[in-house]
Structure formats: structure tokens, C-alpha cells
Coordinates of C-alpha atoms in Angstrom, one line a residue:
X7 CA 127.2 98.8 103.0
X8 CA 127.4 102.5 103.3
X9 CA 126.3 104.4 100.9
X10 CA 126.3 108.4 100.4
X11 CA 125.0 109.3 97.1
X12 CA 122.5 108.8 94.5
X13 CA 124.4 107.4 92.3
X14 CA 125.6 104.5 94.5
X15 CA 121.7 103.8 95.3
X16 CA 121.0 103.7 92.0
X17 CA 124.0 101.5 90.8
X18 CA 123.3 99.4 94.0
X19 CA 119.9 99.0 93.1
X20 CA 120.2 97.8 89.4
X21 CA 123.4 95.5 90.2
X22 CA 121.4 93.7 92.5
X23 CA 118.5 93.0 89.9
X24 CA 120.7 92.0 87.1
X25 CA 122.5 89.7 89.6
X26 CA 119.2 88.1 90.1
X27 CA 118.7 88.0 86.3
X28 CA 116.9 91.0 85.1
X29 CA 117.9 92.7 82.0
X30 CA 118.9 96.3 82.3
X31 CA 116.3 98.7 80.2
X32 CA 116.7 102.2 79.6
X33 CA 113.8 105.0 81.2
X34 CA 111.4 105.3 79.1
X35 CA 110.1 108.6 77.9
X36 CA 108.8 111.1 80.9
X37 CA 105.5 111.9 77.7
X38 CA 103.0 108.6 78.0
X39 CA 103.4 106.8 74.7
X40 CA 99.6 105.8 74.4
X41 CA 97.8 106.9 77.3
X42 CA 95.5 109.6 76.8
X43 CA 94.3 109.6 80.5
X44 CA 97.3 111.1 81.7
X45 CA 99.6 113.7 80.7
X46 CA 102.8 112.7 82.0
X47 CA 104.3 109.2 83.2
X48 CA 103.9 109.0 86.5
X49 CA 105.1 105.1 87.7
X50 CA 107.4 102.8 86.2
X51 CA 104.5 100.6 85.7
X52 CA 103.2 103.4 82.7
X53 CA 105.4 102.6 79.8
X54 CA 105.5 98.5 80.3
X55 CA 101.6 98.3 80.4
X56 CA 101.7 96.7 76.9
X57 CA 103.5 93.9 78.3
X58 CA 101.7 93.6 81.4
X59 CA 98.9 93.2 79.4
X60 CA 100.6 89.8 77.7
X61 CA 103.1 92.0 74.7
X62 CA 106.2 90.1 74.7
X63 CA 109.2 92.3 76.0
X64 CA 112.4 92.2 73.7
X65 CA 114.4 91.5 76.9
X66 CA 112.1 88.9 78.9
X67 CA 110.3 88.3 81.7
X68 CA 112.7 90.0 84.2
X69 CA 113.5 93.7 83.2
X70 CA 114.9 96.7 86.1
X71 CA 115.1 100.5 85.2
X72 CA 115.4 103.8 86.9
X73 CA 112.4 105.4 85.2
X74 CA 111.8 109.8 85.3
X75 CA 108.4 109.9 86.3
X76 CA 106.4 113.4 86.7
X77 CA 103.5 113.9 89.5
X78 CA 101.6 117.2 88.9
X79 CA 99.0 116.9 91.3
X80 CA 101.1 118.2 94.5
X81 CA 102.6 120.9 92.8
X82 CA 101.2 123.7 95.5
X83 CA 102.5 121.7 98.5
X84 CA 105.9 121.8 96.4
X85 CA 108.6 124.4 98.9
X86 CA 107.3 122.1 101.8
X87 CA 110.4 119.4 103.0
X88 CA 109.1 117.1 101.0
X89 CA 107.0 117.1 97.5
X90 CA 109.2 117.0 94.5
X91 CA 107.1 117.2 90.9
X92 CA 110.0 114.8 89.3
X93 CA 111.3 111.8 91.0
X94 CA 112.9 108.7 89.7
X95 CA 111.5 105.3 90.5
X96 CA 114.4 102.1 90.9
X97 CA 111.8 99.2 89.6
X98 CA 112.6 95.6 88.9
X99 CA 110.3 93.5 86.9
X100 CA 108.2 90.1 87.1
X101 CA 106.4 89.8 83.2
X102 CA 104.3 86.4 84.2
X103 CA 108.0 85.2 85.4
X104 CA 108.5 84.8 89.5
X105 CA 105.5 86.6 91.8
X106 CA 105.3 87.0 95.4
X107 CA 107.8 84.5 96.9
X108 CA 110.9 85.8 95.1
X109 CA 110.0 89.8 95.0
X110 CA 109.4 89.4 99.0
X111 CA 112.5 87.5 99.7
X112 CA 114.8 89.7 97.3
X113 CA 113.3 92.7 98.7
X114 CA 114.2 91.7 102.2
X115 CA 117.7 90.7 100.9
X116 CA 118.4 94.3 99.6
X117 CA 117.2 96.2 102.3
X118 CA 119.0 94.1 105.2
X119 CA 121.6 92.1 104.2
X120 CA 125.1 93.5 104.8
X121 CA 126.0 93.2 101.0
X122 CA 123.7 95.4 100.4
X123 CA 121.9 98.2 102.0
X124 CA 122.5 96.6 105.5
X125 CA 119.1 98.0 107.4
X126 CA 118.5 96.9 110.5
X127 CA 115.4 94.5 110.7
X128 CA 113.8 96.1 114.0
X129 CA 113.5 99.4 112.2
X130 CA 111.4 98.5 109.3
X131 CA 107.7 97.5 108.8
X132 CA 105.9 96.2 106.3
X133 CA 102.0 96.4 105.1
X134 CA 100.0 93.6 102.9
X135 CA 96.1 94.9 101.8
X136 CA 93.7 93.6 104.0
X137 CA 90.9 92.8 101.3
X138 CA 87.3 94.0 100.2
X139 CA 84.9 92.7 98.0
X140 CA 86.9 92.5 95.1
X141 CA 90.4 91.0 96.3
X142 CA 91.0 88.6 99.1
X143 CA 93.5 89.6 102.1
X144 CA 96.7 89.0 101.2
X145 CA 97.8 86.3 103.8
X146 CA 100.2 84.8 101.2
X147 CA 102.7 88.2 101.9
X148 CA 101.8 87.9 105.3
X149 CA 103.2 84.5 106.1
X150 CA 106.1 85.1 103.3
X151 CA 107.5 88.2 105.4
X152 CA 107.0 86.2 108.9
X153 CA 108.9 83.3 107.1
X154 CA 111.7 86.1 106.8
X155 CA 111.9 86.6 110.4
X156 CA 109.6 89.4 110.5
X157 CA 107.7 90.4 113.8
X158 CA 104.1 90.2 114.1
X159 CA 103.7 93.5 115.5
X160 CA 105.9 94.9 112.6
X161 CA 103.2 93.9 109.5
X162 CA 100.0 95.9 109.2
X163 CA 96.8 94.5 107.0
X164 CA 95.6 97.9 105.4
X165 CA 93.1 98.8 103.2
X166 CA 92.4 99.1 99.6
X167 CA 93.5 103.0 100.0
X168 CA 97.2 102.5 101.5
X169 CA 98.1 98.6 99.7
X170 CA 96.8 98.8 96.1
X171 CA 98.6 100.0 93.2
X172 CA 96.8 101.1 89.7
X173 CA 95.9 101.4 87.3
X174 CA 98.4 104.0 86.0
X175 CA 95.1 105.8 84.1
X176 CA 91.3 105.0 84.1
X177 CA 92.0 100.8 83.1
X178 CA 94.3 98.4 82.9
X179 CA 96.7 96.5 85.0
X180 CA 96.7 96.7 88.8
X181 CA 96.9 94.5 92.1
X182 CA 97.4 94.1 96.0
X183 CA 101.0 95.6 97.2
X184 CA 103.0 95.2 100.3
X185 CA 105.2 98.1 101.3
X186 CA 108.6 98.7 103.3
X187 CA 108.8 101.7 106.0
X188 CA 111.5 102.8 107.6
X189 CA 110.5 103.0 111.7
X190 CA 111.5 106.3 112.8
X191 CA 112.9 107.2 116.3
X192 CA 109.9 109.1 117.1
X193 CA 106.9 108.5 119.4
X194 CA 104.0 106.9 118.5
X195 CA 101.0 109.3 117.9
X196 CA 98.4 107.1 119.9
X197 CA 97.2 103.3 120.2
X198 CA 96.3 103.1 116.0
X199 CA 99.0 104.3 114.8
X200 CA 100.5 102.2 112.0
X201 CA 101.9 103.3 108.5
X202 CA 98.6 104.7 107.5
X203 CA 99.6 107.6 109.9
X204 CA 100.8 111.0 108.8
X205 CA 102.6 111.6 111.6
X206 CA 106.1 110.9 110.5
X207 CA 106.6 107.6 112.5
X208 CA 106.4 105.4 109.4
X209 CA 108.4 106.4 105.8
X210 CA 108.1 103.9 103.2
X211 CA 111.0 103.2 100.8
X212 CA 109.6 101.0 98.4
X213 CA 106.6 98.7 97.7
X214 CA 106.5 95.5 95.4
X215 CA 102.9 95.5 93.3
X216 CA 101.5 91.7 92.2
X217 CA 99.4 92.4 89.5
X218 CA 96.7 89.9 89.6
X219 CA 93.8 91.9 88.3
X220 CA 92.5 94.0 85.1
X221 CA 90.4 97.6 85.9
X222 CA 87.4 97.7 83.5
X223 CA 85.7 101.0 82.5
X224 CA 82.8 100.0 84.8
X225 CA 84.8 99.4 87.9
X226 CA 85.2 95.9 88.0
X227 CA 88.3 93.9 88.6
X228 CA 89.0 90.8 85.9
X229 CA 91.7 88.2 87.1
X230 CA 94.8 88.8 84.5
X231 CA 95.5 86.2 82.4
X232 CA 99.6 86.9 83.2
X233 CA 100.8 87.4 87.0
X234 CA 102.7 90.4 87.6
X235 CA 104.9 91.8 89.9
X236 CA 106.3 95.8 89.8
X237 CA 108.4 97.3 92.4
X238 CA 109.2 100.7 93.0
X239 CA 111.6 102.7 95.0
X240 CA 111.5 106.4 95.2
X241 CA 115.7 107.1 94.7
X242 CA 115.1 111.1 96.3
X243 CA 113.2 109.4 99.3
X244 CA 115.6 106.6 99.8
X245 CA 118.6 108.1 99.7
X246 CA 117.5 110.7 102.3
X247 CA 116.8 108.5 104.3
X248 CA 119.9 106.3 104.1
X249 CA 122.1 109.6 104.7
X250 CA 120.2 110.6 107.6
X251 CA 118.7 113.7 106.0
X252 CA 115.5 114.9 107.3
X253 CA 114.2 116.4 103.7
X254 CA 115.7 115.1 100.1
X255 CA 116.5 119.1 99.4
X256 CA 119.5 118.2 101.8
X257 CA 120.8 115.6 99.9
X258 CA 123.4 115.3 96.9
X259 CA 120.7 115.4 94.4
X260 CA 119.8 118.8 95.1
X261 CA 123.2 119.9 96.6
X262 CA 124.9 121.6 93.2
X263 CA 120.8 123.2 92.2
X264 CA 120.5 124.9 95.9
X265 CA 124.1 125.7 95.9
X266 CA 123.8 127.6 92.5
X267 CA 120.4 129.2 93.4
X268 CA 122.4 130.6 96.2
X269 CA 125.2 131.9 94.4
X270 CA 122.5 133.8 91.3
X271 CA 120.1 135.1 94.4
X272 CA 122.6 136.0 97.3
X273 CA 120.6 134.0 99.6
X274 CA 121.2 131.0 101.7
X275 CA 119.3 128.0 102.2
X276 CA 117.8 128.0 105.4
X277 CA 118.2 131.7 106.5
X278 CA 114.6 131.8 107.1
X279 CA 111.2 130.0 106.3
X280 CA 110.8 132.0 103.4
X281 CA 113.7 131.6 101.7
X282 CA 113.6 127.8 102.0
X283 CA 110.8 127.6 100.3
X284 CA 111.2 130.0 97.5
X285 CA 114.8 128.2 96.9
X286 CA 112.5 124.6 97.0
X287 CA 110.5 125.5 94.1
X288 CA 113.0 126.8 92.5
X289 CA 115.3 123.9 92.4
X290 CA 112.4 121.6 92.2
X291 CA 110.5 123.3 89.5
X292 CA 113.5 123.9 86.7
X293 CA 114.2 120.1 87.8
X294 CA 111.8 119.0 86.6
X295 CA 111.2 121.3 83.6
X296 CA 115.1 120.6 82.9
X297 CA 113.8 117.1 82.5
X298 CA 110.5 117.8 80.6
X299 CA 112.4 119.7 77.9
X300 CA 115.2 117.6 77.6
X301 CA 113.1 114.5 76.9
X302 CA 113.5 113.7 73.2
X303 CA 109.8 114.3 72.2
X304 CA 110.2 117.6 72.9
X305 CA 107.6 119.3 74.8
X306 CA 107.7 122.9 74.7
X307 CA 105.6 126.1 77.1
X308 CA 102.0 126.1 76.2
X309 CA 98.4 127.0 77.4
X310 CA 97.4 123.2 76.8
X311 CA 98.1 119.4 78.0
X312 CA 101.7 119.1 79.4
X313 CA 103.0 122.3 77.5
X314 CA 100.6 124.4 80.4
X315 CA 102.5 122.0 83.5
X316 CA 105.4 122.8 81.9
X317 CA 104.3 126.7 81.8
X318 CA 102.8 126.7 85.5
X319 CA 106.5 125.5 86.5
X320 CA 108.8 127.6 84.7
X321 CA 106.9 131.1 85.6
X322 CA 106.4 129.5 89.4
X323 CA 110.0 129.0 89.2
X324 CA 110.6 132.8 87.7
X325 CA 107.7 134.5 90.5
X326 CA 110.0 132.7 93.2
X327 CA 113.2 133.7 91.7
X328 CA 112.7 137.6 91.4
X329 CA 111.5 137.2 94.8
X330 CA 115.3 136.4 95.3
X331 CA 116.2 138.9 93.4
X332 CA 118.0 136.6 90.9
X333 CA 119.5 137.8 87.4
X334 CA 117.5 137.5 84.1
X335 CA 117.9 134.0 82.4
X336 CA 119.0 132.4 86.0
X337 CA 116.7 129.9 84.6
X338 CA 119.4 128.5 82.1
X339 CA 122.4 128.5 84.7
X340 CA 120.3 126.3 87.0
X341 CA 119.3 124.4 84.2
X342 CA 122.8 123.9 82.7
X343 CA 123.4 122.5 86.3
X344 CA 120.8 120.0 86.5
X345 CA 122.3 119.0 82.8
X346 CA 125.5 118.7 84.2
X347 CA 124.1 116.2 87.1
X348 CA 121.8 113.7 85.1
X349 CA 123.8 113.7 81.6
X350 CA 125.9 110.3 81.9
X351 CA 122.4 108.7 83.6
X352 CA 119.8 110.8 80.8
X353 CA 122.4 111.4 77.7
X354 CA 118.8 112.7 75.7
X355 CA 119.1 116.1 78.3
X356 CA 123.1 116.6 76.7
X357 CA 121.8 115.8 73.5
X358 CA 118.6 118.7 74.0
X359 CA 120.5 121.2 76.3
X360 CA 120.5 123.4 73.5
X361 CA 116.4 123.4 73.5
X362 CA 116.4 123.4 76.5
X363 CA 117.9 126.4 76.9
X364 CA 116.4 128.5 74.6
X365 CA 112.6 127.3 75.6
X366 CA 113.5 128.4 79.0
X367 CA 114.9 131.7 78.1
X368 CA 112.0 132.3 75.8
X369 CA 109.4 131.2 78.6
X370 CA 111.3 133.7 80.9
X371 CA 111.6 136.5 78.6
X372 CA 107.7 136.3 77.4
X373 CA 106.7 136.0 81.2
X374 CA 109.5 138.9 82.6
X375 CA 107.7 141.3 79.6
X376 CA 104.4 140.9 81.2
X377 CA 105.0 139.8 84.8
X378 CA 105.5 143.4 85.8
X379 CA 102.4 144.6 84.4
X380 CA 100.5 141.8 85.9
X381 CA 101.8 142.5 89.1
X382 CA 100.6 145.9 88.9
X383 CA 97.1 144.9 87.8
X384 CA 97.1 142.1 90.8
X385 CA 97.8 145.2 93.5
X386 CA 95.0 147.6 91.6
X387 CA 92.3 144.3 92.2
X388 CA 93.9 143.9 96.0
X389 CA 93.6 147.8 96.2
X390 CA 89.8 147.6 95.0
X391 CA 88.3 145.1 97.8
X392 CA 88.5 146.6 101.0
X393 CA 87.6 144.2 103.7
X394 CA 86.2 141.6 101.3
X395 CA 89.1 138.6 101.0
X396 CA 88.1 137.1 97.6
X397 CA 89.4 138.1 94.0
X398 CA 87.2 138.0 91.6
X399 CA 86.8 135.3 88.7
X400 CA 86.9 138.0 86.3
X401 CA 89.8 139.3 87.4
X402 CA 91.6 136.3 87.9
X403 CA 90.9 135.3 84.3
X404 CA 92.1 139.0 83.4
X405 CA 95.7 138.3 84.7
X406 CA 95.4 134.5 82.9
X407 CA 94.3 135.7 79.3
X408 CA 96.4 138.9 79.0
X409 CA 99.4 138.7 81.3
X410 CA 100.0 134.7 81.2
X411 CA 99.6 134.2 85.2
X412 CA 98.2 130.7 85.6
X413 CA 95.7 130.2 88.0
X414 CA 97.8 129.0 90.5
X415 CA 100.3 132.0 90.7
X416 CA 97.8 134.1 91.2
X417 CA 96.2 132.1 93.7
X418 CA 99.5 131.6 95.6
X419 CA 100.3 135.3 95.7
X420 CA 96.1 136.2 96.9
X421 CA 97.2 133.1 99.7
X422 CA 100.3 135.2 101.0
X423 CA 97.9 138.2 101.4
X424 CA 95.5 136.1 103.2
X425 CA 93.2 136.1 100.5
X426 CA 91.1 133.2 98.2
X427 CA 90.1 133.5 94.4
X428 CA 86.9 132.7 93.2
X429 CA 87.8 129.7 91.3
X430 CA 84.4 129.0 90.0
X431 CA 84.0 132.1 88.4
X432 CA 87.0 132.2 86.5
X433 CA 86.4 128.6 85.4
X434 CA 83.8 129.6 83.9
X435 CA 85.4 132.4 82.1
X436 CA 87.9 130.1 81.4
X437 CA 85.3 127.1 79.3
X438 CA 84.2 130.3 77.6
X439 CA 87.6 131.1 76.4
X440 CA 88.8 127.5 75.7
X441 CA 85.7 125.8 74.3
X442 CA 87.2 125.8 70.8
X443 CA 90.2 124.7 71.7
X444 CA 88.6 121.9 74.0
X445 CA 87.0 120.1 71.2
X446 CA 89.9 120.1 69.4
X447 CA 91.8 118.8 72.1
X448 CA 89.1 115.9 72.4
X449 CA 89.6 114.9 68.9
X450 CA 93.2 114.8 69.5
X451 CA 92.9 112.1 73.0
X452 CA 90.4 109.5 70.5
X453 CA 92.4 106.4 70.0
X454 CA 95.3 105.8 72.5
X455 CA 95.9 102.7 74.7
X456 CA 93.2 102.8 76.1
X457 CA 91.5 99.5 75.3
X458 CA 94.3 97.1 75.9
X459 CA 93.3 94.7 73.2
X460 CA 96.0 92.6 71.7
X461 CA 95.8 94.1 68.5
X462 CA 96.8 97.9 69.8
X463 CA 99.3 96.1 72.3
X464 CA 101.5 94.8 68.7
X465 CA 100.7 98.3 67.2
X466 CA 102.4 99.4 70.1
X467 CA 105.3 97.2 69.7
X468 CA 105.8 98.5 66.1
X469 CA 106.5 102.0 67.2
X470 CA 109.1 100.8 68.6
X471 CA 110.6 98.8 65.7
X472 CA 108.9 101.9 63.3
X473 CA 111.9 104.4 65.4
X474 CA 114.5 101.9 65.6
X475 CA 114.1 101.6 61.4
X476 CA 113.7 105.4 60.6
X477 CA 116.9 106.3 62.7
X478 CA 118.6 102.5 61.2
X479 CA 117.7 104.7 57.7
X480 CA 117.7 108.3 58.5
X481 CA 119.8 108.8 61.1
X482 CA 120.3 108.4 65.1
X483 CA 118.6 112.0 65.5
X484 CA 115.3 110.9 64.2
X485 CA 113.1 111.9 67.3
X486 CA 109.8 110.8 68.0
X487 CA 107.3 113.5 68.5
X488 CA 104.6 111.8 69.3
X489 CA 102.4 108.7 68.3
X490 CA 98.5 107.6 68.4
X491 CA 97.4 103.6 68.3
X492 CA 94.0 102.3 68.0
X493 CA 92.9 98.6 66.9
X494 CA 93.3 99.3 63.2
X495 CA 96.5 101.4 62.7
X496 CA 98.7 103.2 63.9
X497 CA 100.4 106.9 63.7
X498 CA 103.9 108.4 64.4
X499 CA 105.2 111.1 64.5
X500 CA 108.8 112.1 64.2
X501 CA 111.5 114.8 63.9
X502 CA 112.7 114.9 60.3
X503 CA 114.1 118.3 58.4
X504 CA 112.8 117.2 55.3
X505 CA 110.4 114.7 53.2
X506 CA 111.5 111.1 53.2
X507 CA 111.8 109.9 49.5
X508 CA 110.7 106.6 48.2
X509 CA 113.5 104.5 48.3
X510 CA 113.3 105.2 52.1
X511 CA 110.0 104.3 53.0
X512 CA 110.4 100.9 51.0
X513 CA 113.4 100.7 52.9
X514 CA 111.8 101.2 56.5
X515 CA 109.3 99.5 55.8
X516 CA 111.2 96.4 54.5
X517 CA 113.4 96.6 58.2
X518 CA 109.7 96.8 60.3
X519 CA 108.3 93.7 59.0
X520 CA 112.0 91.7 59.0
X521 CA 111.9 92.3 62.5
X522 CA 108.4 91.6 63.0
X523 CA 108.8 88.3 60.5

């Protein structure tokens, strides 16, 4: 089948999985609900951890979805041809239902059947887990791929660093995976060339994770009572492969966003390496910022946790916008394009559009007020260096504390001049400044769903029942703003402009208990 747009790929994947008996579920929030170990939802499995641990999902044991994900470990690499901070993960799930045989045969069918993607089998390679002291070699997956007709030299046994997935946090469900790659028309890098290389010969498009273990806090692995399957196909990367684009930034996911940046800046994508890098950074960071701001949990830019990452994304985009000569509040104009592009898939973006635009404008204004002065301070500091190549940590902290420069922006500006920053000294100054708020953050992060017990899994389900009941009693605009769960109780924060009446509280309680019964 000829696929030319991301929307077509989304729809085709979900259609295939629904025909295999999977119930379609909506994307969860990009803000993890009960995991204190990570700031954002980084994979499709993340929101489903309680059900992977054995809690019953209301939609059954076979699920499919497109999950919004944010990964921020590679922010500094964004601007190259491949890195993105926001991406969509196409996934299907077996919660104690089918296992390796079905997952692998369906992956093969979707990839190679003329009714679906119709990829050439000879252009595909596969990896399976080589085994270690904790888990045996995955001969079963190897034999299943061979039974599909895959050539022996197209299957590679690789170690845990390549073929193991999870947990999403420090502890939780995990297991070996088998991964699927496009073999690109480039020469081998050498006799040991394999999907483990970074040479570009092999490009991963899908993986099937076989969750058989529960990682403990001490690093050991215990067998899960319920075996699960979790698959993930990155939408951005897969559509770039299917449409023959060299980078994700040339796919239809970025066409309109980049066109708006060009319109606002007067610069064209591809006109120079520096301009192209800046356009990619602006496009990626504002797409991600729009997704975070548009989430029903309503994170705002701040100096801690998710808010700090959000602030960093917006301010880096603003700085690169200034380099391209973009006008004031260009961030809002670009966000409008993102909202329009995704509102049918993620209706919360339209619902929260006023908040998105308000917060972007406020953050841009805050940064603009101090940016020019901060840049002067930076230039002064550089001027005093002489032959030295290192900006001291106190100066870097002054730029952060007084002018709102995230350390990453100072590092980036230094790198553009062939300089480095004394990060150790910056961290020491930062820790002194943050001591009080850090203690508060530690208190806030206590609890969560980190213990993965039956009790917490049940209370996790109860938060969903409580949210549904509140919407029924108060109205559809009730949005979750946070939750915290321990083995003894749950706390649920939600938006409401007034105090609930006693009768409303009683009705909410009745609805939740009725659902539990």
C-alpha cells in the first residue's frame, strides 16, 4: 500500500490492530500520572504499567494506541537530521493474552503484506536478545522469524544494551525485545556491520517487547506473574522511511511548521547549515512545548521539574528565532500551526489553545526582557577571557539566576565561540541556591506508584474512576492537575473554580463506589 502521510500511517496501523481484536484507547498524558522517577511519558508502556503488573484494564487484554511521548535527554542534539524531543509511538499491547508467536507474525504481516505496508522482505533485518546471566538467549523469537521466511543472515543476536526494554523508571516490568530494521542502500561499515552499528546501514522502525520480568530496586529480575507484549513503532521515523525522506523534518509532520518559520523569518530550510539547524530547533522545540502546554495537566514554564524543561525548550527556540530575525510572539504563530495540525488527533490541544498561546507569550516576554541584557553580560564575560577557553561557573550561574539563561543556553552560546563552561562550579553555585526548594521537591516526590503493589495498582484505577465521576457531577471541563498514590491512600488534584458542595461530594463518592461494585 502506498503511504504518503503520517495520518495515513496512523490510521492504517490502528485499523490493522483493531482487526486483530485490539481495543483502541486514547493517548495518555505526556505527564506521568504516578511515577516519581521520570518527568515525562517516554514510551507507550509508561501509562500502562499498573495493567502490565496485573491490574485489569477496563478495555480488555488487547489494546492499541498512539501515545504522545517526550524524551529530553537529547535536547542538545536537536538540530541534526534525526533527533526530536516529541514523538508519537504507535503501539499494541497484550496484557497476559497472546505472546511471541502472535506478536511476531503480526509484525511480519503488517510490514510485508501488500494489504498493509508492503515492504520488501529482503530489505528488512531483525535482532533478538543474545542472553546474559539474568535471562536466556531468545531462541524462540529467532525460530519464529525464520518460520516467516527471514534469511538466517538477516537475524542478529545482540546483548541487553541493544535488545532489552524497560523499565520506564527505576523499577518495574521489562524484558527482551526483538527489533525490526530497514536495510538502507549504503555500504557495510566493515565485517562486523550490524543493527548495533551507528553507520546508517540499518534503521530501526519497530520493536516487540516481551515483558517477562519485574526489575527490583536492588537490580535483580523476578519473573512476572503475567506475561505481556508491548510494541512500539515511531511514527516520525517510520513515515520518513516509507516516503523516502532523508530526515523526519522533511516529512509532512513538519512541512507546515517549517513553512510558517520561513514565512516569519524570511529564511529558507536548506539555505545554509546554520539556518537549517536553527529552523529544526525552533520547529521541534515549539512542537514539543505546544504538546506539553496543551496537555490537560496544564504544566507552565518554571524553574523546577517539567516546568524547567518546558522553559528550556521555549527559550532555546526564542534564541534561535532571534538569530533568524523572527518577530515578537512568533512562538504563538508557530504554535497555532501545531494546534491546527494535531487537533483532530489530540483534541485537548484545541480545548487548551488559549492557555498554550498565553503561556508562550508570557514566557517569551519574560525572556525577551532579560535576553538582550544577558547577552551583553555574556559578551562582557567572553571579552575578559583573553586566551582562556572556559567561562567560569559563577558567571554561568549569574546568567541563570539574574537573566534566566538555562545553563544549556550558556553552554550552547559558548560552544558556538569554541568555548566551554565550568559546569562543576556552576553546579556548586546552583546547589547552594536550590537547597531549600530541593528539600521541598523531595517531599513532593515521596509516594507515587514506585512500589508497584496490588494496593497502589487498585488506587491508580480509582483515580480514573474519580476523574470520570467528577466530570459527570461538575462538568466536562474538570481536568486532572496531578495525583499522588501510596499503598494507604490516593490524592487527586483537579481544576474547579469553586468549592464542591456536600451533596456533590456525596454524589461523586456514590458514583465511584457504584463503579467499583
